Short mmCIF file of C-alpha atoms and ligand atoms in Angstrom, two decimals:
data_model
loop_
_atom_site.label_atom_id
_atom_site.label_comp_id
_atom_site.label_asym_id
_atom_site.label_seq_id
_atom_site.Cartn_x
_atom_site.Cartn_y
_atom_site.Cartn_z
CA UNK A 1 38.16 68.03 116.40
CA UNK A 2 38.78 66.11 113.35
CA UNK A 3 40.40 62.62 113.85
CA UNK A 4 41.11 61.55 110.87
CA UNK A 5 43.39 63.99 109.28
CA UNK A 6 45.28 62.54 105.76
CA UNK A 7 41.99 62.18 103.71
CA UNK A 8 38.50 63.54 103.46
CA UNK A 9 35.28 62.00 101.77
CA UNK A 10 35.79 58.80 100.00
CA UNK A 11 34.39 59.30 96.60
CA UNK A 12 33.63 56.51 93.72
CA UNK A 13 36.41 56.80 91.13
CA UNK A 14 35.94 53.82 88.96
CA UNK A 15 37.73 50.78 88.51
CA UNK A 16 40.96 52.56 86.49
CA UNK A 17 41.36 55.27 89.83
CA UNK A 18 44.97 54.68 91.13
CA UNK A 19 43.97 56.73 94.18
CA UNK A 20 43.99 53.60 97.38
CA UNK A 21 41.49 56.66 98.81
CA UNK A 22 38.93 55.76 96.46
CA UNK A 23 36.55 53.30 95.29
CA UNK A 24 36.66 51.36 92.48
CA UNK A 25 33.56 48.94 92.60
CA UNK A 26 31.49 50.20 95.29
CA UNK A 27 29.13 53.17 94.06
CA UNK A 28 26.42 53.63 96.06
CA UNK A 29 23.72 54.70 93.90
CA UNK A 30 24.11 52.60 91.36
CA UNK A 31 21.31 49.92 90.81
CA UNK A 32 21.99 46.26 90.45
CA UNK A 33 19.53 43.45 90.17
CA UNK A 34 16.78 46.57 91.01
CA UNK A 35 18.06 48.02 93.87
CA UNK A 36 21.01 50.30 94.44
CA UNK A 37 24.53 49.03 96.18
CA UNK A 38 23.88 51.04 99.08
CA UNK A 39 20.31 49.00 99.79
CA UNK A 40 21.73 45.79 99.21
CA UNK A 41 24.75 45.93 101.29
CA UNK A 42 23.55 48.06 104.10
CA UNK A 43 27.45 48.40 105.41
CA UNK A 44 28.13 48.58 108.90
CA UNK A 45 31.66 49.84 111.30
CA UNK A 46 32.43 47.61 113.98
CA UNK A 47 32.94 49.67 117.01
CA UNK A 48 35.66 46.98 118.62
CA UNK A 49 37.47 46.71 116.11
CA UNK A 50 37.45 49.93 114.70
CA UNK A 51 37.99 52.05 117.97
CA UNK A 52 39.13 49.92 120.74
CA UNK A 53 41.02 47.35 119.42
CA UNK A 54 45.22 48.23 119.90
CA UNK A 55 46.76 45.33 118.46
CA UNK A 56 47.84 43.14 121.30
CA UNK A 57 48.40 39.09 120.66
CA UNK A 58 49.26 36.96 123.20
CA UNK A 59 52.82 37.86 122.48
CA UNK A 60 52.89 41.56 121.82
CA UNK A 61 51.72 44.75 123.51
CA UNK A 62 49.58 47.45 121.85
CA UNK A 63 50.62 49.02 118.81
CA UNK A 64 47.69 50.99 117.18
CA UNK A 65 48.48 54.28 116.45
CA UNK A 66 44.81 55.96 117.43
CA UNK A 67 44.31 59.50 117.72
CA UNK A 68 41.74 59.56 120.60
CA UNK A 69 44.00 57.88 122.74
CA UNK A 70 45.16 60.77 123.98
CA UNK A 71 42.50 60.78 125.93
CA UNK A 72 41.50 58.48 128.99
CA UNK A 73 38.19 57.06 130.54
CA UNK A 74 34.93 58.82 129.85
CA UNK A 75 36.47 61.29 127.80
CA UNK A 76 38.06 58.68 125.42
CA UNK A 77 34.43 56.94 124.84
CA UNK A 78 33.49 60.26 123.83
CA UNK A 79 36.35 61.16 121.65
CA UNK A 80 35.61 57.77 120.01
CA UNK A 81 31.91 58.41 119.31
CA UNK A 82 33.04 61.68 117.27
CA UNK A 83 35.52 59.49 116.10
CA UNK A 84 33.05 57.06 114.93
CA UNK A 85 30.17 59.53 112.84
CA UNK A 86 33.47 61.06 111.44
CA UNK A 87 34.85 58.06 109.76
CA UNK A 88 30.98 57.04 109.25
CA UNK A 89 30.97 60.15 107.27
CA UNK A 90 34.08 59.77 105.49
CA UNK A 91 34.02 56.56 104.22
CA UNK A 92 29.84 56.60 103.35
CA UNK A 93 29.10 53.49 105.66
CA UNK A 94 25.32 53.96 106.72
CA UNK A 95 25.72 51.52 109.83
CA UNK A 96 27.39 51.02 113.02
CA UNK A 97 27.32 47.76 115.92
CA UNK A 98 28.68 47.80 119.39
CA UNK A 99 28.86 45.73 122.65
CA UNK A 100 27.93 47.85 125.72
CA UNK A 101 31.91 47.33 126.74
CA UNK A 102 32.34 48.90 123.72
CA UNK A 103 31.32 52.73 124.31
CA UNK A 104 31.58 53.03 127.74
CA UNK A 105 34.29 52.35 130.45
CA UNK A 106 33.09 49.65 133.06
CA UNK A 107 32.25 51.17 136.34
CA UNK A 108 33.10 49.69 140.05
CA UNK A 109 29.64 48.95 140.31
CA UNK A 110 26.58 47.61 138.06
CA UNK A 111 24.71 51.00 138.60
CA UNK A 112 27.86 53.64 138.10
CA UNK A 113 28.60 51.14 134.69
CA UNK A 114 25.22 51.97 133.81
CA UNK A 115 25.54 55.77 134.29
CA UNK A 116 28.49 55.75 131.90
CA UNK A 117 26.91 54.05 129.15
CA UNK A 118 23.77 56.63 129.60
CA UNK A 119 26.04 59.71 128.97
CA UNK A 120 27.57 57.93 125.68
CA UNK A 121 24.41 56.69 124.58
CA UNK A 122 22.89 60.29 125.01
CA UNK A 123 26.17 61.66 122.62
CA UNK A 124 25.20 58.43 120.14
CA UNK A 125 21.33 59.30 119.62
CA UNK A 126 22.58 63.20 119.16
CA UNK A 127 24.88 62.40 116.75
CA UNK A 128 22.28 59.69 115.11
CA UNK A 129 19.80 62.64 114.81
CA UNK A 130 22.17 64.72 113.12
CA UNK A 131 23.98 63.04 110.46
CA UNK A 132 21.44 60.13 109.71
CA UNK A 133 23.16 57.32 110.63
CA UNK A 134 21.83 54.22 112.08
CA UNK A 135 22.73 51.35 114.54
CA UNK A 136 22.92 48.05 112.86
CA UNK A 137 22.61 46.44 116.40
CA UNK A 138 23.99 46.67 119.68
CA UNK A 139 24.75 43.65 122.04
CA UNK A 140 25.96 43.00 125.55
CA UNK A 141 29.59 41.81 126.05
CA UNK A 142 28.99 38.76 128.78
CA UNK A 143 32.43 37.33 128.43
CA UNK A 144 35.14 39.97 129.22
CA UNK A 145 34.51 40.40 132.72
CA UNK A 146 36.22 37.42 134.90
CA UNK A 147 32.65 36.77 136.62
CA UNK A 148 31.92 35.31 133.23
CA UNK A 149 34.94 32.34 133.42
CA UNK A 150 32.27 29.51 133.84
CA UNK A 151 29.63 31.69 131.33
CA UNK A 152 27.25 33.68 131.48
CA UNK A 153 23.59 32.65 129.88
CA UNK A 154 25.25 28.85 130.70
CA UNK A 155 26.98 29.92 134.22
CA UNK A 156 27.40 27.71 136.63
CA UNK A 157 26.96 30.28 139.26
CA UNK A 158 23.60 31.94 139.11
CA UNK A 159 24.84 35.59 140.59
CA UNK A 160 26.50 35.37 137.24
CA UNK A 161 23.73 34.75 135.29
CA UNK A 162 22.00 37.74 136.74
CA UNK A 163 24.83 39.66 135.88
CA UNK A 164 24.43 38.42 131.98
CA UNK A 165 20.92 39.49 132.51
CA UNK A 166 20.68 42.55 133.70
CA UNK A 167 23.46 43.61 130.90
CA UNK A 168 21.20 42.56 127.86
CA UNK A 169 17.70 44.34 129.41
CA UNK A 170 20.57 47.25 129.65
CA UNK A 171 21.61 46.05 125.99
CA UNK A 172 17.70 46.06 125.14
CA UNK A 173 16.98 49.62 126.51
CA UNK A 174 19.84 51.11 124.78
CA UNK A 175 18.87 49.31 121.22
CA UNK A 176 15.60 51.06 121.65
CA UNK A 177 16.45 54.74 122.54
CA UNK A 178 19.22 54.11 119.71
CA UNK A 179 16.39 52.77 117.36
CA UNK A 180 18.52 49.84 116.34
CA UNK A 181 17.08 47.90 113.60
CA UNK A 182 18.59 44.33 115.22
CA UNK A 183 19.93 42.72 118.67
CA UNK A 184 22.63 40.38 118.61
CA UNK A 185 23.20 37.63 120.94
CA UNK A 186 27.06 35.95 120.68
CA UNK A 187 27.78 33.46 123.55
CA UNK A 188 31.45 33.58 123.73
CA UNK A 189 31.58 31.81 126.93
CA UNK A 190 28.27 29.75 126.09
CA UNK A 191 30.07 26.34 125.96
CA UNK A 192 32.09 24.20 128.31
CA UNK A 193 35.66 22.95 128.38
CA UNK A 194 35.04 19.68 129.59
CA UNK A 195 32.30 17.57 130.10
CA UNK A 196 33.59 16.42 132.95
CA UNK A 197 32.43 19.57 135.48
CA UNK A 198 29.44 20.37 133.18
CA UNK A 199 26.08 19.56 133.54
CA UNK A 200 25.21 20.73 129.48
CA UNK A 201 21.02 19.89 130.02
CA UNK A 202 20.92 22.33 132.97
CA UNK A 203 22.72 25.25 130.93
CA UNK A 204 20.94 24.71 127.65
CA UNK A 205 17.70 24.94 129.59
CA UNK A 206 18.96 28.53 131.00
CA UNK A 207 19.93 29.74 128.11
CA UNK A 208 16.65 29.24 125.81
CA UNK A 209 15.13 30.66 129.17
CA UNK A 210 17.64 34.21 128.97
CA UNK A 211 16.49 33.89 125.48
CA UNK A 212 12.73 33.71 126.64
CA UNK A 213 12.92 36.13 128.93
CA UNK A 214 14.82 38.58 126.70
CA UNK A 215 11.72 38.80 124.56
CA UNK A 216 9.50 39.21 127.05
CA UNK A 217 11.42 42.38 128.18
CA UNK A 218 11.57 43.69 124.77
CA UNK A 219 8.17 43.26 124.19
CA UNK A 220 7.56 44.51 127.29
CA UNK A 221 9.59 47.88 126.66
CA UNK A 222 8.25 47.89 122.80
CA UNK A 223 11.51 47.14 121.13
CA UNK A 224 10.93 45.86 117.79
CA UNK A 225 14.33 44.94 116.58
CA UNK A 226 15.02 41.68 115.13
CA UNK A 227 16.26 39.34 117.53
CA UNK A 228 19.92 37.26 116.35
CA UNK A 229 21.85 34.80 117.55
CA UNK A 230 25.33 34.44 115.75
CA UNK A 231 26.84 30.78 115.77
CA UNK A 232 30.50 30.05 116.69
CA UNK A 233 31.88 26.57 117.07
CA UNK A 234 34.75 27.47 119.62
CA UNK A 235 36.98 30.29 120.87
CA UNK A 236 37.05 31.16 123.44
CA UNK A 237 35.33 28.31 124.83
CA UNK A 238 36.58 24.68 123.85
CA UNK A 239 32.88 23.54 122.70
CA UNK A 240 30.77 26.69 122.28
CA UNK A 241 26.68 25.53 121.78
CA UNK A 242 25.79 27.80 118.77
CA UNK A 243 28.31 25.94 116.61
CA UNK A 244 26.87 26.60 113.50
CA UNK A 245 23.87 27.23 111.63
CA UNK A 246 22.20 23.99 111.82
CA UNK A 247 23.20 23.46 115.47
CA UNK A 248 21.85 26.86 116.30
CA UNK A 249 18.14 26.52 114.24
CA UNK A 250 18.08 23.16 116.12
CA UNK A 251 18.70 24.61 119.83
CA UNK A 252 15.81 27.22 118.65
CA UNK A 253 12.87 25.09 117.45
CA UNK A 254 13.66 22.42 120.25
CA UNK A 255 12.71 25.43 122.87
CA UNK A 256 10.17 27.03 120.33
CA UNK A 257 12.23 29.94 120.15
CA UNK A 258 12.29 29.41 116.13
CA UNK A 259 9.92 32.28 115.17
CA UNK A 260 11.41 34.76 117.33
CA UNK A 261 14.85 34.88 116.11
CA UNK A 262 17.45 34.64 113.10
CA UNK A 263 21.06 34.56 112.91
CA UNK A 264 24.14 36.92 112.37
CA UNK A 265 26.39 34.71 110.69
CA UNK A 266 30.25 35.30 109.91
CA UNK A 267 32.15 33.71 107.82
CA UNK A 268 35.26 33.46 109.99
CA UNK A 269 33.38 31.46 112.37
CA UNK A 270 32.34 29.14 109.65
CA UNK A 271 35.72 28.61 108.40
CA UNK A 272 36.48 27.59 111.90
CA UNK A 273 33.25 25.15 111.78
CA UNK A 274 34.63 23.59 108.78
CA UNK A 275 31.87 25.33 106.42
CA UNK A 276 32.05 27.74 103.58
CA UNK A 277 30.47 31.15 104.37
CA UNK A 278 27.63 30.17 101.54
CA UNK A 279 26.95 27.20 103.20
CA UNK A 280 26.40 28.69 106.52
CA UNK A 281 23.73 31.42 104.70
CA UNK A 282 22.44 28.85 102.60
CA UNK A 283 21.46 26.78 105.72
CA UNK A 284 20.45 29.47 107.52
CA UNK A 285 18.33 30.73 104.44
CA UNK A 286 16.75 27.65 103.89
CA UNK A 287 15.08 27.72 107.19
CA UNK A 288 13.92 31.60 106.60
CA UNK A 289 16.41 32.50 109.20
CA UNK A 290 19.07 35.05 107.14
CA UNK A 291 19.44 37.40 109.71
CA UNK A 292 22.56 39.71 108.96
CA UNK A 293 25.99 39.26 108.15
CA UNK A 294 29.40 39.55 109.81
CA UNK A 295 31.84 40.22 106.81
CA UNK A 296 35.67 39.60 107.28
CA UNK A 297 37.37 36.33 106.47
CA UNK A 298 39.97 33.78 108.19
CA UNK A 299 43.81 32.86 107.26
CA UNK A 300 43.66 29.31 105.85
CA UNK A 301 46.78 28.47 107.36
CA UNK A 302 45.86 29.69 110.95
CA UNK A 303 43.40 27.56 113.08
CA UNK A 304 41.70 30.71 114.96
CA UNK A 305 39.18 33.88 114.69
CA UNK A 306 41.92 35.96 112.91
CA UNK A 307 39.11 38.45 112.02
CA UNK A 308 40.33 40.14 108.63
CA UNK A 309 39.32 42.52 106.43
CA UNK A 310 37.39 40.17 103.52
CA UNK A 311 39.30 40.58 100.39
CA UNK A 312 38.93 37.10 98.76
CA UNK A 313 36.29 37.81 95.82
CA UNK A 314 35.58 34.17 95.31
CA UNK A 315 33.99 34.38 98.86
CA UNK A 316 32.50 37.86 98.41
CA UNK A 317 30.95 36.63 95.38
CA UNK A 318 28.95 33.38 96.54
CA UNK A 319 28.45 35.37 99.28
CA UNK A 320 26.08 37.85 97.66
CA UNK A 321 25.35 35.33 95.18
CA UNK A 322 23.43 33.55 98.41
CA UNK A 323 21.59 37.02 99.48
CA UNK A 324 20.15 37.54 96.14
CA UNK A 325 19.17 33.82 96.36
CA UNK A 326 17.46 34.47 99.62
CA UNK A 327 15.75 38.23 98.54
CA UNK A 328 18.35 40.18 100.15
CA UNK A 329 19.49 40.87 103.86
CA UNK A 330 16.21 42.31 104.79
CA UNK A 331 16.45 44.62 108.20
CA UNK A 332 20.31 42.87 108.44
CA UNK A 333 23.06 44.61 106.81
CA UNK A 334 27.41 44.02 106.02
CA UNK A 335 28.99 44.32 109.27
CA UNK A 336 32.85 44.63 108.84
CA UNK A 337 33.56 42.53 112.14
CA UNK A 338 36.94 43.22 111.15
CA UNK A 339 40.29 44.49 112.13
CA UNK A 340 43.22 45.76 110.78
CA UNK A 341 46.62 43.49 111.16
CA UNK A 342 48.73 44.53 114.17
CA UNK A 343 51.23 45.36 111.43
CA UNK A 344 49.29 47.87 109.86
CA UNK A 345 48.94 50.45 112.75
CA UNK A 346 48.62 53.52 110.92
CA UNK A 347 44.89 55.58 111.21
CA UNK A 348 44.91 55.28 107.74
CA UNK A 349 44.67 51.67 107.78
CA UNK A 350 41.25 51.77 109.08
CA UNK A 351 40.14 53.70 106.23
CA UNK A 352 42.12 51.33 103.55
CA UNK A 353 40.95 48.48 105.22
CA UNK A 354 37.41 49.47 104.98
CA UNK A 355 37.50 50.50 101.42
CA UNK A 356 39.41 47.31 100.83
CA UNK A 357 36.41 45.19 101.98
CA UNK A 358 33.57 47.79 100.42
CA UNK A 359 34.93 47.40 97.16
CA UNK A 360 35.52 43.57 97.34
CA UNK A 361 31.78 43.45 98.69
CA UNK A 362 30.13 45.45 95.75
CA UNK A 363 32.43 43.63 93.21
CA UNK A 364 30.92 40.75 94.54
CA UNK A 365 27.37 41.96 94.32
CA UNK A 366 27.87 42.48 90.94
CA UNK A 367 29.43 39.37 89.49
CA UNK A 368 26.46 37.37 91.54
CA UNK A 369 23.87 39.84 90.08
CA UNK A 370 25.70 38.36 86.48
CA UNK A 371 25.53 34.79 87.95
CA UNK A 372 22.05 35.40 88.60
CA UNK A 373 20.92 36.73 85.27
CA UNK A 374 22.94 34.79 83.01
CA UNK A 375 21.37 31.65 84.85
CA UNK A 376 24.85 30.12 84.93
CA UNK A 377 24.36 27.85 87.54
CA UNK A 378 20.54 27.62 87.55
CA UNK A 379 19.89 26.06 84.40
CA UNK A 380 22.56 23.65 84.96
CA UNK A 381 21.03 22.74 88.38
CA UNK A 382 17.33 22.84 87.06
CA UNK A 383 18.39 20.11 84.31
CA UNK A 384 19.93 18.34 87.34
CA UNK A 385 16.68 18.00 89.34
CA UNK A 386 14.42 17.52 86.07
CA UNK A 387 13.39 14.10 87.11
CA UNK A 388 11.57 15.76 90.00
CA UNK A 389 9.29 17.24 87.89
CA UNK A 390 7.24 14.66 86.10
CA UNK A 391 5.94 11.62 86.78
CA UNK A 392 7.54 9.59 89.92
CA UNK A 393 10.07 12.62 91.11
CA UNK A 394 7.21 14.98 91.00
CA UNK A 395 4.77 12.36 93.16
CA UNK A 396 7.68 12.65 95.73
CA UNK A 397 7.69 16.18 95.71
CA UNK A 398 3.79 16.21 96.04
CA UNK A 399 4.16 13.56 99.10
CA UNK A 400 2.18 11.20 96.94
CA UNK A 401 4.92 8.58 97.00
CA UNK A 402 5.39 5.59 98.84
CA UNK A 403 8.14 2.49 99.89
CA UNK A 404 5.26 0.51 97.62
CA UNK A 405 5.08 2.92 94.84
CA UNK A 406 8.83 3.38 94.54
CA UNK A 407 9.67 0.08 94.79
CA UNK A 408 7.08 -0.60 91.64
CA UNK A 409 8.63 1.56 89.68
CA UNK A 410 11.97 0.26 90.19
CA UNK A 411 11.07 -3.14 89.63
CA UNK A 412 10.66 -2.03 85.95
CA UNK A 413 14.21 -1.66 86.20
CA UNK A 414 14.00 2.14 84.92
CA UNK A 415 17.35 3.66 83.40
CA UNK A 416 18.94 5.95 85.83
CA UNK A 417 20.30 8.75 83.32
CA UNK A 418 23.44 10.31 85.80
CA UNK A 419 24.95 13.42 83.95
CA UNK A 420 28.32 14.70 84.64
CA UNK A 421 28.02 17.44 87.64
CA UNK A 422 30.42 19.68 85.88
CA UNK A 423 32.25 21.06 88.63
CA UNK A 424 34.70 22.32 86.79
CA UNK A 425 33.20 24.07 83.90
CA UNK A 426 30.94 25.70 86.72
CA UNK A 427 34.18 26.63 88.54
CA UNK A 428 35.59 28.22 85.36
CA UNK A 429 32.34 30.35 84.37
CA UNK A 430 32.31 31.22 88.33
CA UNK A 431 36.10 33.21 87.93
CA UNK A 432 34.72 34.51 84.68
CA UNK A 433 31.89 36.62 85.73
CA UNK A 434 34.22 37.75 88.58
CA UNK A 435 37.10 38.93 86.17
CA UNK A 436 34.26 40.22 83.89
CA UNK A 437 33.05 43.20 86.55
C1 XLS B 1 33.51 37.12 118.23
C2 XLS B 1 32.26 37.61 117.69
C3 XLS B 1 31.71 38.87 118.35
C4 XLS B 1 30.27 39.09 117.98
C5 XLS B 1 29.57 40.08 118.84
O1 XLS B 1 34.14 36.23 117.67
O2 XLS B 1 32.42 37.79 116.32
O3 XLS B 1 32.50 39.97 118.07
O4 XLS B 1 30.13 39.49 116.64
O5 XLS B 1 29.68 39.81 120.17
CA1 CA B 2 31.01 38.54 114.80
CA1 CA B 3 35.07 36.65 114.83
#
């Protein structure tokens, strides 16, 4: 059965193609800064989003038109895998990601939950094997269920936290019969609401030992992805404990867990950390700990995780600009964590949407390639720094300095040369090389 019916394989048209079922920037094959678009932005469907989200707000009911929902339990899930390695197809996106809630309906029980996500994931590896596509990563959703309320890696309530276990070594089994190239751990309920019931030493302490104990399994097992953890500052929880990069590498070297992992970061939930998207890769890059990224972007005016397609080039642009920095995404990839508005309902909108943020992506990738090349902002930053270089600046950077020695030197009463920063000449040359691609 074919589900989506109004267009058929999204081909590159060039930036002067009127068709909205077309793409303008992204062309796969074609090679920027020595590699080709479709290595550098390793794209990726969000399952959620994509196939089980129905528009509902707190206010409104479902209004996603959706062609497999026709269908109901089991059958649905499979309606949406062909679903998904259609629209895979269609639109030439590589990857997919899921949570375990995701592809199969929950069962009564832990085991009969179980046997439902072993028929999908059976249909999934088929389907893999036949049209080439991958799984980005897969991940266990431990805050849906109500036995989650009080978390699930941080519950209070330790039935609970076997619950949370036993759903990632699920999580883990499934990532390796899928072959997925990462694991993602997001602790939606991983946080408190007040301090006043919560004892926050006892739960950190459980979690780095879920995290612990997660490896173990997959080494037991032989499961090789790369292990993630993707920061959030809040929502749903008041305080949630990965609240950002920093936070996050922080929690991971204090329990030694800093080699093991890196992070999937998204740039809604940096917005909502007060941090640009850059800043959250450039932290996280810094540290050697760019794991993958969660594309989609936030409303300024609106204080929550509104999840939408990323269309702001600006963003797209410093975004890549930082991966190129960093030597790419490595084994990560562009996940469209994503979702249509509950306005635009239409199956077609999923396809628009996508393209929307594909396009916006490799027009990013190439103005940053430009940025790059051009040295726009490095050889204004190098000048910056210069001091660093020769004699007292580059004793610092050796770690041949001292209070003594410093104070020495400024005792000769040295000029201190301060430049102009230039912010907005940079700012300028930045919307240049975007409306130059
Ligand atoms: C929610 C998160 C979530 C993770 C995976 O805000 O973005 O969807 O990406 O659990
Ligand atoms: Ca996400
Ligand atoms: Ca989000």
């Amino acid at each position: 059965m074919t589900y989506f019916t109004s267009f058929d394989k999204i081909q590159f048209e060039g930036k002067t193609s009127k068709n909205p079922f077309a793409f303008k920037q992204y062309n796969p094959s074609e090679v920027v800064s020595g590699k080709t678009m479709e290595e550098h932005l390793r794209f990726a469907v969000a399952y959620w989003h994509t196939f089980n989200a129905n528009g509902t707000d707190p206010f409104g009911s479902a209004t996603m038109i959706r062609s497999w929902d026709k269908y109901d339990g089991l059958d649905r899930s499979k309606a949406r895998v062909e679903a998904n390695f259609e629209f895979m197809d269609k639109l030439n996106i590589p990857y997919y990601c899921f949570h375990d809630a995701d592809i199969a309906p929950e069962g009564a029980t832990l085991q009969e939950t179980n046997k439902n996500i072993d028929v999908i994931v059976a249909m999934l590896k088929d389907y893999q094997k036949q049209t080439g596509k991958k799984l980005l990563w897969n991940t266990a959703n431990n805050f849906t269920n109500p036995r989650y309320v009080h978390g699930a890696g941080t519950a209070v309530n330790a039935n609970a936290y076997a619950f949370a276990a036993a759903q990632i070594k699920k999580g883990l089994e499934v990532g390796k019969e899928l072959g997925a190239e990462n694991y993602v751990f997001w602790g939606g309920r991983e946080g408190y609401e007040s301090l006043l019931n919560t004892n926050m030493a006892l739960e950190l302490d459980n979690l780095a030992r879920l995290y612990q104990m997660s490896i173990d399994y997959a080494n037991e097992i032989g499961f090789d992805a790369q292990f993630l953890i993707e920061p959030k500052p809040k929502e749903p929880t008041t305080h949630q404990y990965d609240f950002d990069a920093a936070t996050t590498i922080a929690f991971l070297q204090k329990y030694g867990l800093q080699d093991k992992f890196k992070l999937n970061l998204e740039a809604n939930h940096a917005t909502l950390a007060g941090h640009t998207f850059e800043h959250e890769i450039r932290v996280a890059a810094t540290n050697g700990m760019l794991g993958s990224l969660d594309a989609n972007q936030g409303n300024m005016l609106l204080g929550w995780d509104t999840d939408e397609f990323p269309t702001d080039l600006y963003t797209t642009t410093l975004t890549m600009y930082e991966v190129l920095k960093a030597g790419g995404i490595g084994r990560g990839g562009v996940n469209f964590d994503a979702k249509v508005r509950r306005t635009s309902f239409e199956m077609d909108d999923l396809a628009l949407g996508h393209i929307a943020g594909m396009d916006s992506f490799a027009w990013g990738l190439k103005a940053a390639a430009k940025l790059i090349e051009e040295k726009t902002f490095d050889s204004l930053i190098d000048d910056r720094y210069a001091t660093f270089t020769t004699g007292i600046g580059a004793d610092v950077v050796a770690g041949k300095s001292s209070l003594k020695a410093l104070e020495a030197h400024a005792l000769t009463n040295p000029v201190v040369d301060n430049k102009s920063g230039r912010i907005e000449r940079l700012r300028l040359q930045l919307s240049e090389a975007i409306y130059s691609v």
